[in-house]
Amino acid sequence: MRILVLGGAGYIGSHTVLQLVRAGEEVIVADNLSTGHIEAVPKEVIFYKGDIHDKAFLDDLFKAEHIDAVIHFAAFSLVGESVVKPLKYYDNNLCGTKVLLESMVEHGVDKIVFSSTAATYGEPENIPILETDRTLPTNPYGETKLAMEKMFYWTSLAHGLRYVSLRYFNACGADSTGSIGEAHDPESHLIPLILQVPNGRRESIAIFGTDYDTPDGTCIRDYIHVTDLAQAHILAVKYLANGNASDVFNLGNGVGYSVREVIETARKVTGHPIPAVESERRAGDPARLVASSEKARKVLGWNPCHDSLEEIISDAWNWHKNHPNVFGK
Ligand code: UDP
């Protein structure tokens, strides 16, 4: 199969590209490199620099390459930024995806797997969260991802395209070789921020809120290894290639860890004391977000196997300690 990975130079995109290459698939990557890193794209794949808003770019690409399926990661993903700059998120995540869909329909490319998010649920009604639970996003990031899902739904009905939407919980970790990993600028995610302490880039880690209704008072999240996420994308492409219907799947471990537990595990893995400072709650953080991924396991045959927090943090640390200032810098 020839698979086009849009946003394949980003964090989850580059790990998926690597897994596809290892599985012997033909991979074409396109990325505008606004947040991605060219160093994260394996040398053996065909790379196009371009933007999904650019219809001529996409048309030329679909004409030049015979694409069987698209995996779409080309979106902005920072919750905090989306609140401050909502239109940036509507423009990229929705307007860009609209152009992509137009081009796919025109060129008869009829299968797409794309990144959605736990942020589509907002404050959860039940734990663990099921795909059928209420979706009520509390920020523009989640709102644009939910709107993308709906755009795919209506486009699929009108034009026969089929899609899989993957709602990720907390993506983390790095490829076990340590060759690629997480590299956001600015960084806002818990595990890479914690690892900046043993890396000598920050003095301490702030714990955002210690008065939540959880056993140790800190927020609980479902941390899922990026390599397991990458595997789910490959299974989703195969699911569509086998003629199955469009659907939505949660991707998480089904196990929640508190902020304190994550910090404690990082201390164990790195051997560094990692001082923690108790701080105010961060706006918009639900106390608990834990996925039910039973559907992905049953329907896609997904079997996340890097599911211990210690392995996740060890792999992340293996990457961060060797790349303290990200890719070769
Ligand atoms: N968090 C924290 N200190 C930080 C960054 C994050 O206590 O410096 C907490 C945050 O409030 C949340 C959890 O860690 O409860 C995971 O946050 P992250 O931003 O990694 O992912 P999110 O759950 O927001 O997608």
Tab-separated table of C-alpha atoms and ligand atoms in Angstrom:
chain	number	residue	atom	x	y	z
A	1	MET	CA	0.000	0.000	0.000
A	2	ARG	CA	1.142	3.550	-0.692
A	3	ILE	CA	0.312	5.667	2.321
A	4	LEU	CA	0.526	9.452	2.494
A	5	VAL	CA	1.327	10.708	6.000
A	6	LEU	CA	0.413	14.374	6.411
A	7	GLY	CA	2.228	15.930	9.337
A	8	GLY	CA	4.693	13.030	9.283
A	9	ALA	CA	7.516	15.163	10.710
A	10	GLY	CA	5.657	15.768	13.987
A	11	TYR	CA	5.727	13.753	17.185
A	12	ILE	CA	3.082	11.064	16.622
A	13	GLY	CA	3.404	11.341	12.820
A	14	SER	CA	7.128	10.554	12.776
A	15	HIS	CA	6.677	7.538	15.066
A	16	THR	CA	3.923	6.241	12.772
A	17	VAL	CA	6.129	6.754	9.693
A	18	LEU	CA	8.898	4.759	11.376
A	19	GLN	CA	6.522	1.892	12.203
A	20	LEU	CA	5.146	1.910	8.642
A	21	VAL	CA	8.677	1.755	7.201
A	22	ARG	CA	9.514	-1.116	9.569
A	23	ALA	CA	6.342	-2.908	8.398
A	24	GLY	CA	7.523	-2.596	4.785
A	25	GLU	CA	4.819	-0.165	3.623
A	26	GLU	CA	5.493	2.490	0.988
A	27	VAL	CA	5.350	5.847	2.741
A	28	ILE	CA	5.153	9.387	1.391
A	29	VAL	CA	5.415	12.202	3.935
A	30	ALA	CA	4.151	15.773	3.535
A	31	ASP	CA	4.681	18.414	6.202
A	32	ASN	CA	4.923	22.213	6.223
A	33	LEU	CA	7.592	21.939	8.967
A	34	SER	CA	5.887	24.675	11.019
A	35	THR	CA	6.136	22.516	14.141
A	36	GLY	CA	7.626	19.286	12.753
A	37	HIS	CA	11.292	18.374	12.321
A	38	ILE	CA	12.776	17.165	9.042
A	39	GLU	CA	15.352	15.226	11.096
A	40	ALA	CA	12.497	13.007	12.337
A	41	VAL	CA	11.640	11.778	8.817
A	42	PRO	CA	13.522	8.628	7.755
A	43	LYS	CA	15.824	9.221	4.777
A	44	GLU	CA	14.266	6.436	2.696
A	45	VAL	CA	10.781	7.976	2.455
A	46	ILE	CA	9.668	10.467	-0.197
A	47	PHE	CA	9.226	13.880	1.435
A	48	TYR	CA	7.174	16.866	0.210
A	49	LYS	CA	7.320	20.212	1.977
A	50	GLY	CA	3.915	21.828	1.686
A	51	ASP	CA	0.768	22.918	3.445
A	52	ILE	CA	-2.682	21.312	3.462
A	53	HIS	CA	-4.288	24.715	2.784
A	54	ASP	CA	-2.529	24.704	-0.580
A	55	LYS	CA	-4.924	22.953	-2.969
A	56	ALA	CA	-2.477	23.037	-5.907
A	57	PHE	CA	0.176	21.399	-3.724
A	58	LEU	CA	-2.194	18.584	-2.730
A	59	ASP	CA	-3.542	18.161	-6.286
A	60	ASP	CA	0.003	17.847	-7.673
A	61	LEU	CA	0.919	15.372	-4.944
A	62	PHE	CA	-2.135	13.162	-5.551
A	63	LYS	CA	-1.443	13.298	-9.320
A	64	ALA	CA	2.241	12.434	-8.949
A	65	GLU	CA	1.898	9.653	-6.371
A	66	HIS	CA	-0.633	6.873	-6.474
A	67	ILE	CA	-1.968	7.122	-2.912
A	68	ASP	CA	-4.096	4.314	-1.440
A	69	ALA	CA	-4.736	5.903	1.957
A	70	VAL	CA	-3.979	9.048	3.932
A	71	ILE	CA	-3.007	9.342	7.598
A	72	HIS	CA	-3.634	12.917	8.684
A	73	PHE	CA	-1.655	14.437	11.592
A	74	ALA	CA	-1.327	17.958	10.148
A	75	ALA	CA	-3.064	19.911	12.895
A	76	PHE	CA	-2.270	22.208	15.811
A	77	SER	CA	-2.618	20.532	19.194
A	78	LEU	CA	-1.941	22.862	22.125
A	79	VAL	CA	-5.002	23.323	24.308
A	80	GLY	CA	-3.756	26.515	25.991
A	81	GLU	CA	-2.769	28.155	22.715
A	82	SER	CA	-6.139	27.259	21.190
A	83	VAL	CA	-7.907	29.279	23.908
A	84	VAL	CA	-5.755	32.344	23.184
A	85	LYS	CA	-5.748	31.941	19.381
A	86	PRO	CA	-8.967	30.098	18.476
A	87	LEU	CA	-9.000	31.278	14.860
A	88	LYS	CA	-5.540	29.828	14.251
A	89	TYR	CA	-7.025	26.448	15.251
A	90	TYR	CA	-10.175	26.833	13.158
A	91	ASP	CA	-8.060	27.885	10.190
A	92	ASN	CA	-5.574	25.033	10.330
A	93	ASN	CA	-7.568	22.157	11.751
A	94	LEU	CA	-10.836	22.836	9.934
A	95	CYS	CA	-10.106	24.993	6.861
A	96	GLY	CA	-6.942	23.015	6.048
A	97	THR	CA	-8.768	19.697	6.418
A	98	LYS	CA	-11.593	20.960	4.191
A	99	VAL	CA	-9.085	21.621	1.374
A	100	LEU	CA	-7.569	18.180	1.931
A	101	LEU	CA	-10.971	16.504	1.664
A	102	GLU	CA	-11.789	18.400	-1.545
A	103	SER	CA	-8.551	17.246	-3.105
A	104	MET	CA	-9.014	13.641	-1.926
A	105	VAL	CA	-12.545	13.504	-3.350
A	106	GLU	CA	-11.377	14.958	-6.688
A	107	HIS	CA	-8.554	12.437	-6.958
A	108	GLY	CA	-10.565	9.409	-5.805
A	109	VAL	CA	-8.519	8.826	-2.627
A	110	ASP	CA	-11.137	7.265	-0.395
A	111	LYS	CA	-9.499	6.151	2.874
A	112	ILE	CA	-8.255	8.367	5.693
A	113	VAL	CA	-7.179	7.832	9.294
A	114	PHE	CA	-6.879	10.967	11.384
A	115	SER	CA	-5.915	12.223	14.831
A	116	SER	CA	-8.721	13.140	17.125
A	117	THR	CA	-8.492	13.593	20.857
A	118	ALA	CA	-9.878	12.920	24.322
A	119	ALA	CA	-10.526	16.690	24.354
A	120	THR	CA	-13.642	16.015	22.224
A	121	TYR	CA	-15.342	14.713	25.409
A	122	GLY	CA	-14.667	17.709	27.664
A	123	GLU	CA	-15.572	17.016	31.295
A	124	PRO	CA	-16.304	13.266	31.285
A	125	GLU	CA	-19.674	11.852	32.366
A	126	ASN	CA	-18.245	8.394	33.142
A	127	ILE	CA	-14.868	6.760	33.726
A	128	PRO	CA	-13.640	4.922	31.721
A	129	ILE	CA	-14.824	7.026	28.774
A	130	LEU	CA	-16.635	5.212	25.957
A	131	GLU	CA	-16.831	6.399	22.333
A	132	THR	CA	-20.606	6.734	22.756
A	133	ASP	CA	-20.292	9.145	25.699
A	134	ARG	CA	-21.329	12.786	25.392
A	135	THR	CA	-18.921	15.043	23.460
A	136	LEU	CA	-18.831	18.558	24.883
A	137	PRO	CA	-15.372	20.112	24.336
A	138	THR	CA	-14.218	22.806	26.740
A	139	ASN	CA	-11.621	24.441	24.460
A	140	PRO	CA	-11.201	25.374	20.763
A	141	TYR	CA	-8.710	22.551	20.198
A	142	GLY	CA	-11.272	19.879	21.183
A	143	GLU	CA	-14.010	21.810	19.383
A	144	THR	CA	-12.086	21.866	16.079
A	145	LYS	CA	-11.277	18.147	16.351
A	146	LEU	CA	-14.935	17.311	16.969
A	147	ALA	CA	-15.932	19.504	14.015
A	148	MET	CA	-13.347	17.646	11.899
A	149	GLU	CA	-14.960	14.339	12.864
A	150	LYS	CA	-18.331	15.698	11.766
A	151	MET	CA	-16.881	17.030	8.488
A	152	PHE	CA	-15.528	13.541	7.773
A	153	TYR	CA	-18.871	11.982	8.643
A	154	TRP	CA	-20.900	14.134	6.234
A	155	THR	CA	-18.263	13.926	3.512
A	156	SER	CA	-18.249	10.149	3.805
A	157	LEU	CA	-22.017	10.031	3.317
A	158	ALA	CA	-21.906	12.335	0.293
A	159	HIS	CA	-18.773	11.090	-1.442
A	160	GLY	CA	-18.238	7.493	-0.312
A	161	LEU	CA	-14.919	8.213	1.379
A	162	ARG	CA	-14.293	6.132	4.530
A	163	TYR	CA	-12.462	7.311	7.651
A	164	VAL	CA	-11.226	6.225	11.051
A	165	SER	CA	-11.015	8.827	13.783
A	166	LEU	CA	-8.584	7.970	16.597
A	167	ARG	CA	-9.215	9.792	19.867
A	168	TYR	CA	-5.879	9.828	21.674
A	169	PHE	CA	-5.537	10.219	25.393
A	170	ASN	CA	-2.079	11.326	26.708
A	171	ALA	CA	0.524	10.475	24.062
A	172	CYS	CA	3.997	10.055	25.530
A	173	GLY	CA	7.244	8.069	25.382
A	174	ALA	CA	9.596	7.728	22.433
A	175	ASP	CA	10.802	5.109	20.002
A	176	SER	CA	12.828	2.523	21.960
A	177	THR	CA	15.900	3.168	19.758
A	178	GLY	CA	16.002	6.744	21.071
A	179	SER	CA	16.358	8.058	17.503
A	180	ILE	CA	13.170	10.149	17.586
A	181	GLY	CA	11.011	11.520	20.384
A	182	GLU	CA	8.856	14.364	21.616
A	183	ALA	CA	10.057	17.863	20.683
A	184	HIS	CA	7.538	20.665	21.161
A	185	ASP	CA	8.447	24.318	21.379
A	186	PRO	CA	7.245	25.604	23.758
A	187	GLU	CA	6.801	22.384	25.737
A	188	SER	CA	3.590	22.092	27.769
A	189	HIS	CA	3.219	18.351	28.427
A	190	LEU	CA	3.877	16.827	31.808
A	191	ILE	CA	6.458	14.101	31.071
A	192	PRO	CA	8.849	16.150	28.877
A	193	LEU	CA	8.593	19.030	31.371
A	194	ILE	CA	9.468	16.704	34.265
A	195	LEU	CA	12.477	15.389	32.307
A	196	GLN	CA	13.766	18.936	31.805
A	197	VAL	CA	14.650	18.862	35.520
A	198	PRO	CA	17.244	16.035	35.383
A	199	ASN	CA	18.367	17.539	32.062
A	200	GLY	CA	19.278	20.743	33.907
A	201	ARG	CA	16.819	22.903	31.956
A	202	ARG	CA	14.479	23.685	34.871
A	203	GLU	CA	14.807	23.657	38.664
A	204	SER	CA	11.544	21.896	39.530
A	205	ILE	CA	8.220	20.691	38.186
A	206	ALA	CA	4.964	22.421	39.112
A	207	ILE	CA	2.033	20.242	40.172
A	208	PHE	CA	-1.077	21.967	38.835
A	209	GLY	CA	-3.632	21.444	41.615
A	210	THR	CA	-3.478	19.201	44.687
A	211	ASP	CA	-7.122	19.443	45.782
A	212	TYR	CA	-8.817	17.339	43.098
A	213	ASP	CA	-11.205	14.577	44.101
A	214	THR	CA	-8.626	11.828	43.473
A	215	PRO	CA	-6.714	9.599	45.958
A	216	ASP	CA	-3.640	11.879	46.115
A	217	GLY	CA	-5.393	15.114	45.125
A	218	THR	CA	-3.687	15.445	41.724
A	219	CYS	CA	-5.135	14.903	38.239
A	220	ILE	CA	-5.299	11.420	36.767
A	221	ARG	CA	-4.539	10.845	33.072
A	222	ASP	CA	-4.287	7.866	30.732
A	223	TYR	CA	-0.694	7.834	29.414
A	224	ILE	CA	-0.260	5.887	26.187
A	225	HIS	CA	3.061	5.068	24.518
A	226	VAL	CA	3.528	6.752	21.133
A	227	THR	CA	4.680	3.447	19.589
A	228	ASP	CA	1.367	1.856	20.589
A	229	LEU	CA	-0.451	4.847	19.064
A	230	ALA	CA	1.559	4.424	15.857
A	231	GLN	CA	0.550	0.746	15.705
A	232	ALA	CA	-3.123	1.696	15.975
A	233	HIS	CA	-2.820	3.883	12.849
A	234	ILE	CA	-1.427	0.997	10.838
A	235	LEU	CA	-4.241	-1.279	12.034
A	236	ALA	CA	-6.787	1.425	11.174
A	237	VAL	CA	-5.465	1.740	7.603
A	238	LYS	CA	-5.709	-2.053	7.234
A	239	TYR	CA	-9.229	-1.985	8.678
A	240	LEU	CA	-10.277	0.483	5.959
A	241	ALA	CA	-8.351	-1.373	3.240
A	242	ASN	CA	-10.341	-4.496	4.195
A	243	GLY	CA	-13.526	-2.631	3.283
A	244	ASN	CA	-14.790	-1.875	6.793
A	245	ALA	CA	-17.054	1.057	7.654
A	246	SER	CA	-16.008	4.439	9.037
A	247	ASP	CA	-15.724	4.546	12.811
A	248	VAL	CA	-14.315	6.308	15.885
A	249	PHE	CA	-11.981	4.685	18.444
A	250	ASN	CA	-10.465	5.728	21.771
A	251	LEU	CA	-6.763	5.015	22.220
A	252	GLY	CA	-5.571	4.804	25.792
A	253	ASN	CA	-4.227	2.337	28.310
A	254	GLY	CA	-7.376	2.153	30.390
A	255	VAL	CA	-5.183	2.801	33.433
A	256	GLY	CA	-4.877	6.202	35.042
A	257	TYR	CA	-1.848	7.674	36.815
A	258	SER	CA	-1.810	10.785	38.964
A	259	VAL	CA	0.632	13.662	38.454
A	260	ARG	CA	2.395	12.634	41.682
A	261	GLU	CA	2.733	9.036	40.463
A	262	VAL	CA	4.248	10.218	37.170
A	263	ILE	CA	6.783	12.401	39.009
A	264	GLU	CA	7.654	9.564	41.404
A	265	THR	CA	8.216	7.141	38.492
A	266	ALA	CA	10.424	9.711	36.749
A	267	ARG	CA	12.529	10.007	39.926
A	268	LYS	CA	12.976	6.231	39.949
A	269	VAL	CA	13.859	6.055	36.231
A	270	THR	CA	16.284	8.993	36.176
A	271	GLY	CA	17.762	8.653	39.684
A	272	HIS	CA	17.277	12.429	40.090
A	273	PRO	CA	15.330	13.883	43.074
A	274	ILE	CA	13.155	16.084	40.729
A	275	PRO	CA	11.806	18.684	43.181
A	276	ALA	CA	8.063	19.335	42.808
A	277	VAL	CA	6.276	22.577	43.678
A	278	GLU	CA	2.570	22.457	44.509
A	279	SER	CA	0.789	25.109	42.427
A	280	GLU	CA	-2.678	26.336	41.521
A	281	ARG	CA	-4.957	24.313	39.268
A	282	ARG	CA	-4.570	24.913	35.520
A	283	ALA	CA	-7.829	26.186	33.998
A	284	GLY	CA	-9.929	23.584	32.217
A	285	ASP	CA	-8.235	20.434	33.589
A	286	PRO	CA	-10.748	17.661	34.396
A	287	ALA	CA	-9.813	15.613	37.506
A	288	ARG	CA	-9.750	12.289	35.674
A	289	LEU	CA	-9.476	11.240	32.027
A	290	VAL	CA	-9.227	7.511	31.426
A	291	ALA	CA	-10.238	5.767	28.206
A	292	SER	CA	-12.031	2.572	27.554
A	293	SER	CA	-10.120	1.213	24.538
A	294	GLU	CA	-12.081	-2.037	24.435
A	295	LYS	CA	-13.527	-1.132	21.039
A	296	ALA	CA	-10.094	-0.575	19.422
A	297	ARG	CA	-8.857	-3.845	20.932
A	298	LYS	CA	-11.877	-5.797	19.723
A	299	VAL	CA	-12.508	-4.238	16.306
A	300	LEU	CA	-8.985	-3.197	15.199
A	301	GLY	CA	-7.150	-5.954	17.093
A	302	TRP	CA	-5.064	-3.287	18.843
A	303	ASN	CA	-2.877	-4.592	21.634
A	304	PRO	CA	-0.891	-1.821	23.335
A	305	CYS	CA	2.176	-3.553	24.716
A	306	HIS	CA	4.335	-0.699	26.055
A	307	ASP	CA	1.890	-0.033	28.834
A	308	SER	CA	3.972	0.313	31.968
A	309	LEU	CA	4.554	3.868	33.101
A	310	GLU	CA	8.161	2.943	33.867
A	311	GLU	CA	8.784	1.810	30.268
A	312	ILE	CA	7.085	4.934	28.888
A	313	ILE	CA	9.225	7.253	31.017
A	314	SER	CA	12.412	5.208	30.390
A	315	ASP	CA	11.919	5.514	26.626
A	316	ALA	CA	11.151	9.239	26.930
A	317	TRP	CA	14.242	9.716	29.128
A	318	ASN	CA	16.426	7.770	26.686
A	319	TRP	CA	15.416	10.309	24.031
A	320	HIS	CA	15.503	13.492	26.137
A	321	LYS	CA	18.833	12.866	27.872
A	322	ASN	CA	20.529	12.446	24.480
A	323	HIS	CA	18.661	15.348	22.835
A	324	PRO	CA	18.308	17.964	25.609
A	325	ASN	CA	17.736	20.702	23.027
A	326	VAL	CA	15.789	18.525	20.548
A	327	PHE	CA	16.976	17.309	17.167
A	328	GLY	CA	20.739	17.668	17.097
A	329	LYS	CA	20.548	21.226	18.389
B	1	UDP	N1	0.606	19.112	34.646
B	1	UDP	C1	1.266	19.536	35.799
B	1	UDP	N2	2.383	20.299	35.658
B	1	UDP	C2	2.886	20.669	34.433
B	1	UDP	C3	2.220	20.221	33.255
B	1	UDP	C4	1.078	19.436	33.407
B	1	UDP	O1	0.835	19.236	36.920
B	1	UDP	O2	3.898	21.385	34.399
B	1	UDP	C5	-0.590	18.254	34.788
B	1	UDP	C6	-1.826	18.790	34.069
B	1	UDP	O3	-2.535	19.669	34.909
B	1	UDP	C7	-2.589	17.485	33.779
B	1	UDP	C8	-1.488	16.448	33.586
B	1	UDP	O4	-0.306	17.015	34.168
B	1	UDP	O5	-3.338	17.106	34.909
B	1	UDP	C9	-1.193	16.151	32.125
B	1	UDP	O6	-1.028	17.381	31.427
B	1	UDP	P1	-0.530	17.477	29.934
B	1	UDP	O7	-0.447	18.938	29.582
B	1	UDP	O8	0.695	16.645	29.771
B	1	UDP	O9	-1.672	16.753	29.090
B	1	UDP	P2	-3.271	17.026	29.016
B	1	UDP	O10	-3.879	16.034	29.986
B	1	UDP	O11	-3.541	18.442	29.360
B	1	UDP	O12	-3.588	16.687	27.607
